[in-house]
Coordinates of C-alpha atoms in Angstrom, one line a residue:
Chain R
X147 CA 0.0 0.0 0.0
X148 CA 3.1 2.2 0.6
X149 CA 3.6 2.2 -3.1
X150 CA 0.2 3.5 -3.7
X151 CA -0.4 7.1 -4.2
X152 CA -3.9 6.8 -5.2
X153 CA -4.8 4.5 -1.8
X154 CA -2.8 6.9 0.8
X155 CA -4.4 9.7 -0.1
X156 CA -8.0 7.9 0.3
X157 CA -7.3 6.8 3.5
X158 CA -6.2 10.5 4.2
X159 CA -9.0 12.1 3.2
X160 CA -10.9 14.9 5.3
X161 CA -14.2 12.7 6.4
X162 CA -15.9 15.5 5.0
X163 CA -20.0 14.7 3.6
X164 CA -23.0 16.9 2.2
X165 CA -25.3 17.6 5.3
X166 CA -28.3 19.6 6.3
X167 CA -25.8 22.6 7.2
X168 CA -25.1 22.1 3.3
X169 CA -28.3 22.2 2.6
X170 CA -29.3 25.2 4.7
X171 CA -26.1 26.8 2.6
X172 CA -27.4 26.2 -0.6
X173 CA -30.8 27.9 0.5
X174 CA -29.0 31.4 1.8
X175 CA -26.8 31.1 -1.5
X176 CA -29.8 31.3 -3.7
X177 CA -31.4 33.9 -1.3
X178 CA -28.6 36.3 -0.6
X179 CA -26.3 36.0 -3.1
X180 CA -27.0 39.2 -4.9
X181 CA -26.3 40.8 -1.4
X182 CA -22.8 40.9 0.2
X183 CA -20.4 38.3 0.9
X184 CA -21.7 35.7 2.3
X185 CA -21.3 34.6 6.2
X186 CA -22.0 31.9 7.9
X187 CA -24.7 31.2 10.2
X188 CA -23.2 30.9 13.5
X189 CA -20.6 34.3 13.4
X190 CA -21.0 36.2 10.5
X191 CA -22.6 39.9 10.9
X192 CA -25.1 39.8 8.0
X193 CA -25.7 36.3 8.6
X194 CA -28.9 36.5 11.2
X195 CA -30.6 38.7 8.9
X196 CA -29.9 36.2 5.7
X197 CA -30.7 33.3 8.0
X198 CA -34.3 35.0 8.7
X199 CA -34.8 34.7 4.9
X200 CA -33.3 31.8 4.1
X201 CA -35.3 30.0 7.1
X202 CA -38.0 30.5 5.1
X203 CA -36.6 29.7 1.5
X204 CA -35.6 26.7 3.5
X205 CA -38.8 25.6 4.6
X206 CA -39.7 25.7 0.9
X207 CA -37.1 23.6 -0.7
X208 CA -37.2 21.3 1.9
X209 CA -40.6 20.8 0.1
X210 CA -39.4 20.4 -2.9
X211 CA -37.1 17.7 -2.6
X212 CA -39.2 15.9 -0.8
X213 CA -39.9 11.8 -1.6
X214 CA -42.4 11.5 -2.9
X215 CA -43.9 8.9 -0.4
X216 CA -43.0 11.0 2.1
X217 CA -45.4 13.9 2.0
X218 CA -47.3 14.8 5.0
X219 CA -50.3 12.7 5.9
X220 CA -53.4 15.4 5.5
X221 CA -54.5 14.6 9.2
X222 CA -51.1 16.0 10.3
X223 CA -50.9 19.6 8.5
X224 CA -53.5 22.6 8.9
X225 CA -57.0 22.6 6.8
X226 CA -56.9 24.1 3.6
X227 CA -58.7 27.2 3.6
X228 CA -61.8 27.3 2.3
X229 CA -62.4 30.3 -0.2
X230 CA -66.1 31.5 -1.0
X231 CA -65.8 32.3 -4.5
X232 CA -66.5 35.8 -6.1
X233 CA -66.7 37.3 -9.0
X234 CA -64.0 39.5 -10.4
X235 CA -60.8 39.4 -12.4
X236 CA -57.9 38.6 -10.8
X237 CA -55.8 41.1 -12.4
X238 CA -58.4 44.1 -11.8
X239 CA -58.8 43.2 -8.3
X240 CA -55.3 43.4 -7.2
X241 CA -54.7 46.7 -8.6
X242 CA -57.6 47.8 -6.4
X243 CA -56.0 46.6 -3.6
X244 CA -52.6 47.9 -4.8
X245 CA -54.4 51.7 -5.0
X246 CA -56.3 50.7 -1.6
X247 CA -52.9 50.0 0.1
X248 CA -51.0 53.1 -1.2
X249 CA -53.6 55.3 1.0
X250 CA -52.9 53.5 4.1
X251 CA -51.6 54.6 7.1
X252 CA -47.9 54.6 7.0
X253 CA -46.3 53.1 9.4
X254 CA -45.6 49.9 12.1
X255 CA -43.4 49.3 14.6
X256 CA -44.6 45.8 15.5
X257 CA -44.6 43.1 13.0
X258 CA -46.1 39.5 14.5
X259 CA -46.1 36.3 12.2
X260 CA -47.2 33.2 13.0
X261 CA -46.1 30.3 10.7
X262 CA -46.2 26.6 10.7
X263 CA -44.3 24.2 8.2
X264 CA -43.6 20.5 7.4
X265 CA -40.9 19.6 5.5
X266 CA -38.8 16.4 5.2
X267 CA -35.5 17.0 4.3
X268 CA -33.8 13.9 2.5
X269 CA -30.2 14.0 1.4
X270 CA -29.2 13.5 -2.5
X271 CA -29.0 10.0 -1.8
X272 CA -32.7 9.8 -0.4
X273 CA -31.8 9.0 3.4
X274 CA -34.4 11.2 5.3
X275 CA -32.2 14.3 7.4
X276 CA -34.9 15.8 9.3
X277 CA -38.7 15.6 9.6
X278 CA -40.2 19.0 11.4
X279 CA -43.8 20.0 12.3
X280 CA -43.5 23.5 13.8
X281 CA -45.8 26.6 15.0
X282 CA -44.2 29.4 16.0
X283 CA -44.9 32.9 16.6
X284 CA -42.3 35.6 15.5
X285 CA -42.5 39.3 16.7
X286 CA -40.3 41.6 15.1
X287 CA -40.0 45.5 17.0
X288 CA -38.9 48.3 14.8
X289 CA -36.5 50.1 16.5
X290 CA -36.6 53.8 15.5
X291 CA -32.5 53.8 14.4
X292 CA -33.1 50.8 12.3
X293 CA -32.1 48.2 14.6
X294 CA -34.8 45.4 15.5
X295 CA -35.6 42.7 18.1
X296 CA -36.8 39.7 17.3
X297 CA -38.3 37.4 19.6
X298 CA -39.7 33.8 18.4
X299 CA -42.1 31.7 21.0
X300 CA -43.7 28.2 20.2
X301 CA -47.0 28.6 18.4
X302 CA -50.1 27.2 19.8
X303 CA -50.6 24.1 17.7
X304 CA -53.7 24.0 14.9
X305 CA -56.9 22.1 15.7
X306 CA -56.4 18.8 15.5
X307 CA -52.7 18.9 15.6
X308 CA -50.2 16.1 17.8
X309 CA -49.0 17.8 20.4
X310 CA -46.9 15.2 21.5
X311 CA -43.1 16.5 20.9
X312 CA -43.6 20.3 20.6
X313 CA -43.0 22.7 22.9
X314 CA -45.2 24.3 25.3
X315 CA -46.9 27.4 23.8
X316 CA -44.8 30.4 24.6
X317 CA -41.9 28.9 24.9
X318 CA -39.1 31.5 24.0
X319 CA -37.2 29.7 20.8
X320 CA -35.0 32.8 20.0
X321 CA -34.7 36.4 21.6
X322 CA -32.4 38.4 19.9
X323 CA -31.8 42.1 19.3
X324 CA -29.8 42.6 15.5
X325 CA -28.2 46.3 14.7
X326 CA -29.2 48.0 11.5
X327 CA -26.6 46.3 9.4
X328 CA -27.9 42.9 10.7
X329 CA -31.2 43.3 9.6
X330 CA -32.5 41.8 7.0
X331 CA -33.0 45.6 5.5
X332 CA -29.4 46.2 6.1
X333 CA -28.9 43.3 3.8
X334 CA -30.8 43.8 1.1
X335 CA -28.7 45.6 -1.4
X336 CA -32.2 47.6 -2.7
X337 CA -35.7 47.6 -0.5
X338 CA -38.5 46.7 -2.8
X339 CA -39.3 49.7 -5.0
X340 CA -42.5 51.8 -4.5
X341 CA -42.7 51.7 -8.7
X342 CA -44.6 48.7 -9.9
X343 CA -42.0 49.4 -12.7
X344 CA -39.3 48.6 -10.9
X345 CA -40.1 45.4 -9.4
X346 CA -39.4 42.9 -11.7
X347 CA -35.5 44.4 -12.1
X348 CA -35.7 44.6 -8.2
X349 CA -36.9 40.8 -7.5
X350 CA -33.7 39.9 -10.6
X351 CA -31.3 41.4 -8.7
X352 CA -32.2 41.5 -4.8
X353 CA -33.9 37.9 -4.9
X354 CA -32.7 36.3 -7.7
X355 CA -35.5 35.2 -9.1
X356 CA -37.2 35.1 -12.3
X357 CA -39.7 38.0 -11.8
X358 CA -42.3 36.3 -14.1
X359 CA -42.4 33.4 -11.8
X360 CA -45.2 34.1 -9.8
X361 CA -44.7 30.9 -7.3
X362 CA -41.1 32.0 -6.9
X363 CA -42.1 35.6 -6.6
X364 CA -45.1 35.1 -3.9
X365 CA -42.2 32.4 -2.3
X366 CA -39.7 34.6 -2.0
X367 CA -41.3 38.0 -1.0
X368 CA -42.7 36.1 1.7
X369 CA -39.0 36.4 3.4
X370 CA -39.2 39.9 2.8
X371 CA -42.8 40.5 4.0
X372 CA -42.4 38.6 7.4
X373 CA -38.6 40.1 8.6
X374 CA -38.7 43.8 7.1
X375 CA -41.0 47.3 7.7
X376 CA -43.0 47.4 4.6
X377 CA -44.0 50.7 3.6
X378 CA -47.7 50.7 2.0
X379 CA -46.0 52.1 -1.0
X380 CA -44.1 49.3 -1.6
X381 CA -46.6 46.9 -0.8
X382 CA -49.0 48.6 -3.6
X383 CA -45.8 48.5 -6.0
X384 CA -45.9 44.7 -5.0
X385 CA -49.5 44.4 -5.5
X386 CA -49.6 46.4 -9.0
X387 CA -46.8 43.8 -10.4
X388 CA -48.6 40.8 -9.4
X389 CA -51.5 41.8 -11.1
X390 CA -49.6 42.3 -14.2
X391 CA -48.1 38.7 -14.4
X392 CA -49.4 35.7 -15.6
X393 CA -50.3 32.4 -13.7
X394 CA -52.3 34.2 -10.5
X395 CA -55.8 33.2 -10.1
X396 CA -58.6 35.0 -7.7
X397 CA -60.0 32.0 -5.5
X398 CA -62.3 34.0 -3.4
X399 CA -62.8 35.0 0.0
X400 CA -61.4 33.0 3.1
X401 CA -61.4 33.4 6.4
X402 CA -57.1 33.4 7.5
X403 CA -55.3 31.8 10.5
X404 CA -55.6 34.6 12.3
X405 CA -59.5 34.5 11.9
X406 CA -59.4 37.7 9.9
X407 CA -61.5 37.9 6.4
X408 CA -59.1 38.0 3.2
X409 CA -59.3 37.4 0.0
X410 CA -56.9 34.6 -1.4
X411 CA -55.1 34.3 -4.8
X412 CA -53.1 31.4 -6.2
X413 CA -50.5 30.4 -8.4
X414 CA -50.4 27.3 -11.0
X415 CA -48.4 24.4 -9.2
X416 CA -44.9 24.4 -10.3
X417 CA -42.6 21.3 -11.1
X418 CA -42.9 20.0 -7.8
X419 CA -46.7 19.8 -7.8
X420 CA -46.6 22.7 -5.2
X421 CA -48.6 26.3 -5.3
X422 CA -48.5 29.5 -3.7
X423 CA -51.2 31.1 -1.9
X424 CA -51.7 35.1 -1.5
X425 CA -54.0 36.4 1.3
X426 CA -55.0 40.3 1.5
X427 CA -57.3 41.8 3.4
X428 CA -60.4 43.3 1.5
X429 CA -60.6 46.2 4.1
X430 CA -56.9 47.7 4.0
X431 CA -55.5 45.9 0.6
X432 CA -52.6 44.8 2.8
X433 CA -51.0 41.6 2.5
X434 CA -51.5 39.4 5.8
X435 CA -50.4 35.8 4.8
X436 CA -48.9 33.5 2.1
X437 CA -49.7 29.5 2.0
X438 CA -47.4 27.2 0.5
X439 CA -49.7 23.8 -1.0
X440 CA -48.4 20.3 -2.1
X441 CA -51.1 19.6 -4.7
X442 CA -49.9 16.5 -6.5
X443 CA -53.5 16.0 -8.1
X444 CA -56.1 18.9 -7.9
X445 CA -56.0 21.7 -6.0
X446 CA -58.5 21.2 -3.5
X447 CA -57.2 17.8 -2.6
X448 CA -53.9 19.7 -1.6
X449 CA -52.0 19.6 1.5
X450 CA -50.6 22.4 3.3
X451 CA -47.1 22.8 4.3
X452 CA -46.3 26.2 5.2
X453 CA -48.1 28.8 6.3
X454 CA -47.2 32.1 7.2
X455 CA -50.0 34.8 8.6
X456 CA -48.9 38.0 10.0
X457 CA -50.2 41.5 11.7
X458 CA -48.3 44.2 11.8
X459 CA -49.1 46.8 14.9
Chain Y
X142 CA -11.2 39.8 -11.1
X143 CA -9.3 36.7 -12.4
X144 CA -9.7 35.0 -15.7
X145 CA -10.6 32.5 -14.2
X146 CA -13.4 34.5 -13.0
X147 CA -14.5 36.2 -16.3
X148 CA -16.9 34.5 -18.4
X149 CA -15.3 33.1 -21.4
X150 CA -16.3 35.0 -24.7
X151 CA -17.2 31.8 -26.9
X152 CA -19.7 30.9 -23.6
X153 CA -23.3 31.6 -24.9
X154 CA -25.9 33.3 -22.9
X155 CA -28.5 31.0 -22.6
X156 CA -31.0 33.5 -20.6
X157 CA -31.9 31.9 -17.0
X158 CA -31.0 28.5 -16.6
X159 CA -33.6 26.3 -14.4
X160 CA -33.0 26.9 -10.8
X161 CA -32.8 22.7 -10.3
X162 CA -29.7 23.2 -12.4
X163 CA -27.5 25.2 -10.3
X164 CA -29.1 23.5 -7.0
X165 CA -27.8 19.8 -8.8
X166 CA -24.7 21.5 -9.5
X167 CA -24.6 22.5 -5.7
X168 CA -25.0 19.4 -4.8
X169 CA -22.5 17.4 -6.6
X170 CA -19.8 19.4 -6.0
X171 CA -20.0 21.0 -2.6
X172 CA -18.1 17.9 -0.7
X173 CA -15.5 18.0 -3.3
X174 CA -14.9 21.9 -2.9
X175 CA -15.3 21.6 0.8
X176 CA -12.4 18.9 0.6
X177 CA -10.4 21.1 -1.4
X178 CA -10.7 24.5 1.1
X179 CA -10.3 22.7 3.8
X180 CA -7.0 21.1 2.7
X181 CA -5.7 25.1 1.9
X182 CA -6.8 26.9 4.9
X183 CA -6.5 26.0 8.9
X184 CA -10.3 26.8 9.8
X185 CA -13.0 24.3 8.9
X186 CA -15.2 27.5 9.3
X187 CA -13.1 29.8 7.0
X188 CA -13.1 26.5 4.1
X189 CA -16.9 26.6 4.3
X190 CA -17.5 30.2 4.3
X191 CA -14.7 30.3 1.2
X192 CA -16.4 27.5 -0.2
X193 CA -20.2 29.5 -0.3
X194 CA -18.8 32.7 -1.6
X195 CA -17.6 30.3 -4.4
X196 CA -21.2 29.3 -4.8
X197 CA -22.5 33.0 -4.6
X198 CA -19.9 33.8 -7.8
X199 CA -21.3 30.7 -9.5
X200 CA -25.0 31.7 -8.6
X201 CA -24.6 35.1 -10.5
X202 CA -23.1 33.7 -13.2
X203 CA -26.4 31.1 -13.5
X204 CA -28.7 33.9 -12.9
X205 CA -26.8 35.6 -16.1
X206 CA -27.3 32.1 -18.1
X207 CA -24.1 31.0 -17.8
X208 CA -23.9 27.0 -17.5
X209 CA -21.9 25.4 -14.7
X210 CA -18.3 24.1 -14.9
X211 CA -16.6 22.2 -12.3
X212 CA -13.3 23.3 -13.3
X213 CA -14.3 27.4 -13.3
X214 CA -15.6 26.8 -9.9
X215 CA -12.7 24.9 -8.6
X216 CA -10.9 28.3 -10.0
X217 CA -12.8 30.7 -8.8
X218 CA -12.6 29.0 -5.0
X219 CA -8.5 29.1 -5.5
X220 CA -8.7 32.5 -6.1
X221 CA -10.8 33.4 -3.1
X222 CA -8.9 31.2 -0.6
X223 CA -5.5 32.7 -2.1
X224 CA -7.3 35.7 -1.3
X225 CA -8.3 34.9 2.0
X226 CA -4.9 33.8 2.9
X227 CA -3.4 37.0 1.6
X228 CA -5.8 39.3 4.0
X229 CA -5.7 36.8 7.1
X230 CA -1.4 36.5 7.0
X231 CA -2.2 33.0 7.1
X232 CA 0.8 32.0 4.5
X233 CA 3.2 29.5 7.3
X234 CA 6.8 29.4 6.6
X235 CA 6.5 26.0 7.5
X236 CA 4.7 23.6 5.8
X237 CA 3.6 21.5 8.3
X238 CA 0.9 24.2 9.1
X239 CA -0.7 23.7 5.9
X240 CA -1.6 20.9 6.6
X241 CA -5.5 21.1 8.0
X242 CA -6.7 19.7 11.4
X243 CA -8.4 16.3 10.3
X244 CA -10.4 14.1 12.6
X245 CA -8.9 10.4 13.5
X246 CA -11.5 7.8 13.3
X247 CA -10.7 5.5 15.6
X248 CA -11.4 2.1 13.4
X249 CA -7.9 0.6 13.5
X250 CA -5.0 1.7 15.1
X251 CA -2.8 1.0 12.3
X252 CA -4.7 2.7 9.8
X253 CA -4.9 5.1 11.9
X254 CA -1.2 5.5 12.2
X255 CA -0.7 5.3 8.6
X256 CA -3.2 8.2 8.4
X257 CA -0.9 10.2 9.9
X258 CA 2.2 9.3 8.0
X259 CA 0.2 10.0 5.2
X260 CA -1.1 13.6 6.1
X261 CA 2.6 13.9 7.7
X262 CA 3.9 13.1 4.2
X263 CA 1.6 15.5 2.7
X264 CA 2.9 18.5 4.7
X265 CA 6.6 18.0 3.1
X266 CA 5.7 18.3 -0.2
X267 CA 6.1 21.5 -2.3
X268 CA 2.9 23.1 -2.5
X269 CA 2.1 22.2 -6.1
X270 CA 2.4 18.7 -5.3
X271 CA 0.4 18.8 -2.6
X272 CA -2.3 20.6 -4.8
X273 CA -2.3 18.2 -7.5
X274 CA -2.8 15.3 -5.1
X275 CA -5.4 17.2 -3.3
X276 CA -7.5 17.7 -7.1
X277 CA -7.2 14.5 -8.4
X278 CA -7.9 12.0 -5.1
X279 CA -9.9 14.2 -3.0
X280 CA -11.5 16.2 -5.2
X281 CA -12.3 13.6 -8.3
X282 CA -11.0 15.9 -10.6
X283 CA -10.0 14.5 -13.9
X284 CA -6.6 15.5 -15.0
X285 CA -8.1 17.7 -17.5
X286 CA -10.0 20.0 -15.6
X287 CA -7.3 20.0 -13.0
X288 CA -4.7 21.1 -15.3
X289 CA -7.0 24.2 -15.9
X290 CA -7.3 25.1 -12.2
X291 CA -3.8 25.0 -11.4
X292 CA -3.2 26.9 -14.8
X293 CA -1.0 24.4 -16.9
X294 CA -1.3 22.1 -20.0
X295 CA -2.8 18.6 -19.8
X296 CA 0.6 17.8 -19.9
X297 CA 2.6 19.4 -17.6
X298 CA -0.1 18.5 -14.8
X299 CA 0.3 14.3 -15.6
X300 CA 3.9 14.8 -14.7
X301 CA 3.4 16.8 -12.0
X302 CA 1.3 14.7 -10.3
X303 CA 3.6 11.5 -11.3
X304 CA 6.3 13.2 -9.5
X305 CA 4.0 14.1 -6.8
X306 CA 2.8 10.6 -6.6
X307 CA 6.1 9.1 -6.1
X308 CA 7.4 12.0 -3.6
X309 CA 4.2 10.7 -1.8
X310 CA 5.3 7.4 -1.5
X311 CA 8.6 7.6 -0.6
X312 CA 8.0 10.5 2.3
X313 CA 4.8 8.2 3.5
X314 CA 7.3 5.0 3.8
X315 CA 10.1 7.4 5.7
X316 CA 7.6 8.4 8.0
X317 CA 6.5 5.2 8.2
X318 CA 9.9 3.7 8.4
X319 CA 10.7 6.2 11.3
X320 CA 7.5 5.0 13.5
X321 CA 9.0 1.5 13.1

């Protein structure tokens, strides 16, 4: 074996293999790369901020690569909502909301988001990494020089939900206070424009994303929407765009998780048989809530997998 | 930027390649480039944060339509832990220090020893022979592609890593020799 260069140096090798911190890499690459240099999780001073978006891109893709025998059983994950239907175009109807939202009152300085996801997260090779069933609540304060705190607590579990291995409602999972340039504002090399105009170039170059993707864009602005102060400008710029690209449908009205009214809209499943849902509220034209919805065969016989509903104080 | 770094001109721009692309692309190569960082630099941490800026360059350029390439990548990481070595004064006089902290299994003693003469071996040789040894069996790079990270022919790399082979060897068996 001495004589064996190729040998030695195998049995040198770093025990080095792709893991779920890989993983959780490859979802703040795709996230944040447009951004700054990247940094990793545990010491970098953007990284908090990234990780805030990326824990959300994360809960996505870890729907996406998802076995297919190993989606959630329905009797595990949250009811689908259950929209009234209405009449209207979908495009006309969100550019009411858009010019509804511009008038709005300007300003929050509490931001409170309550999500729940499944995922399970299998490695290339198909061996399962992690399963995870999780409510949580999120409350982001705006601090008036840009800093924030965030504080996440464990989220009272849906109807019907196991509680066997979740944490006790209220539970503090995370209390932390991040300085400007922490935030996930402070990391975002643009904020999203107040010009409909502007926002497909801004979701190409801040997000990375194609901007005519509408899962992608409703998947992706949902990181944005639940970790930053939106200004109802920007939200109506939001709203104006989505209403301009294809693949959105109006579903109707539905009552949200937070037991508000909204009206929902929703995209065509992508590759992975999975579609995004929009909720805004009727009364304000704000956006309270995306849905994330594995729909293998018809969209009613869906499951969902992410949720996230928010209010902003 | 390096040329390395630069798109080549005859590269078309295919407009924006399927996201699934870049995240199989991700995934076939991250434990290879992770191997590779961690062999140049003493922090684990440093290889992996080295390793994702690597990914960030090679996200942008598959946003812009660019497809991947294993070897470009493997460039474009050399360049950024030469970089990082530059800033953080972490070129050693000695070669010993190059050589990066790597876990013991504790399976069999005797491979275990060996493991060492091995990695002991590895810190003696010049820096380029340690490279090619490093692309080739750690990092399953063919000879081809390594030749263009290191930035020679086809050529000149086979007989670089022949010689590095055999300098292998015979410092592994002195090593070895010396335990006896």
């Amino acid at each position: 074996m001495l004589d064996n260069a190729e040998e030695l140096m195998r049995l040198a090798a770093p025990r080095i293999s792709y893991d779920m911190h890989a993983e959780a890499q490859l979802a703040r690459i795709t996230a944040s790369a447009t951004h700054s240099p990247h940094r990793s999780p545990a010491t970098g001073p953007r990284s908090r901020a990234v990780a805030a978006l990326a824990a959300f891109v994360l809960a996505v893709i870890t729907i996406s690569i998802t076995t297919v025998n190993s989606q959630p059983a329905s009797a595990t994950t949250p009811s689908l909502l259950q929209p009234q239907p209405v009449s209207g175009n979908t495009g006309t109807a969100l550019k009411q909301y858009a010019s509804l939202r511009r008038v709005a009152e300007d300003s929050y300085e509490r931001l409170v988001v309550h999500t729940w996801s499944t995922g399970t997260l299998v490695d290339p090779k198909g061996a399962t990494i992690s399963q995870s069933v999780e409510p949580s609540v999120r409350t982001i304060i705006f601090e008036p020089n840009g800093s924030e705190r965030h504080t996440t607590v464990a989220g009272q579990p849906f109807p019907g939900q196991d509680h066997a291995g979740l944490r006790e409602p209220g539970t503090v999972l995370l209390d932390e206070h991040l300085s400007p340039e922490e935030t996930l504002a402070g990391v975002l090399r643009e904020p999203i424009p107040t010009d409909a105009s502007n926002v497909a170039t801004w979701l190409e170059r801040t997000l990375s994303i194609d901007p005519k993707d509408a899962n992608a864009v409703i998947r992706q602005t949902t990181g944005v929407l639940i970790s930053t102060n939106v200004v109802p400008a920007q939200e109506g710029a939001l709203l104006d765009y989505l209403a301009d690209i294809p693949g959105l449908q109006l579903l109707g009205t539905v009552q949200d998780r937070n037991g508000r009214e909204g009206v929902a809209f929703a995209t065509e499943p992508d590759s992975d048989s999975n579609y995004q849902v929009l909720i805004v509220s009727p009364d304000s034209g704000e956006i309270v809530g995306t849905e994330t919805v594995h729909a293998p065969a018809t969209r009613s016989d869906g499951t969902v997998t992410y949720y996230a509903s928010w209010i902003r104080r | 930027m390096t040329s390395l770094e630069r798109d080549s001109p005859v590269q078309a721009k295919l407009g924006p390649l399927p996201r699934g692309v870049f995240d199989d692309f991700y995934r076939d190569n991250y434990v290879a480039l992770l191997m590779f960082a961690t062999s140049r630099v003493a922090s684990s941490h440093d290889a992996e944060e080295l390793v994702a800026e690597a990914f960030i360059v090679a996200w942008k350029r598959h946003s812009e339509g660019s497809p991947p390439d294993r070897a470009w990548l493997f460039g474009v990481l050399k360049n950024k832990i030469r970089d990082h070595r530059r800033r953080a004064h972490t070129m050693r006089s000695s070669p010993v220090a190059e050589v990066p902290d790597m876990p013991i299994p504790s399976d069999d003693a005797a491979a275990a020893a060996l493991r060492v003469d091995v990695q002991r071996a590895l810190a003696v040789l010049t820096d380029s022979h340690r490279e090619a040894l490093i692309l080739t069996y750690w990092c399953d790079l063919s000879t081809h592609d390594a030749a263009k990270v290191v930035g020679i022919s086809h050529g000149a790399y086979r007989v670089r890593l022949t010689r590095a082979k055999q300098q292998l060897c015979r410092a592994t068996q002195e090593f070895y020799d010396e335990r006896k």
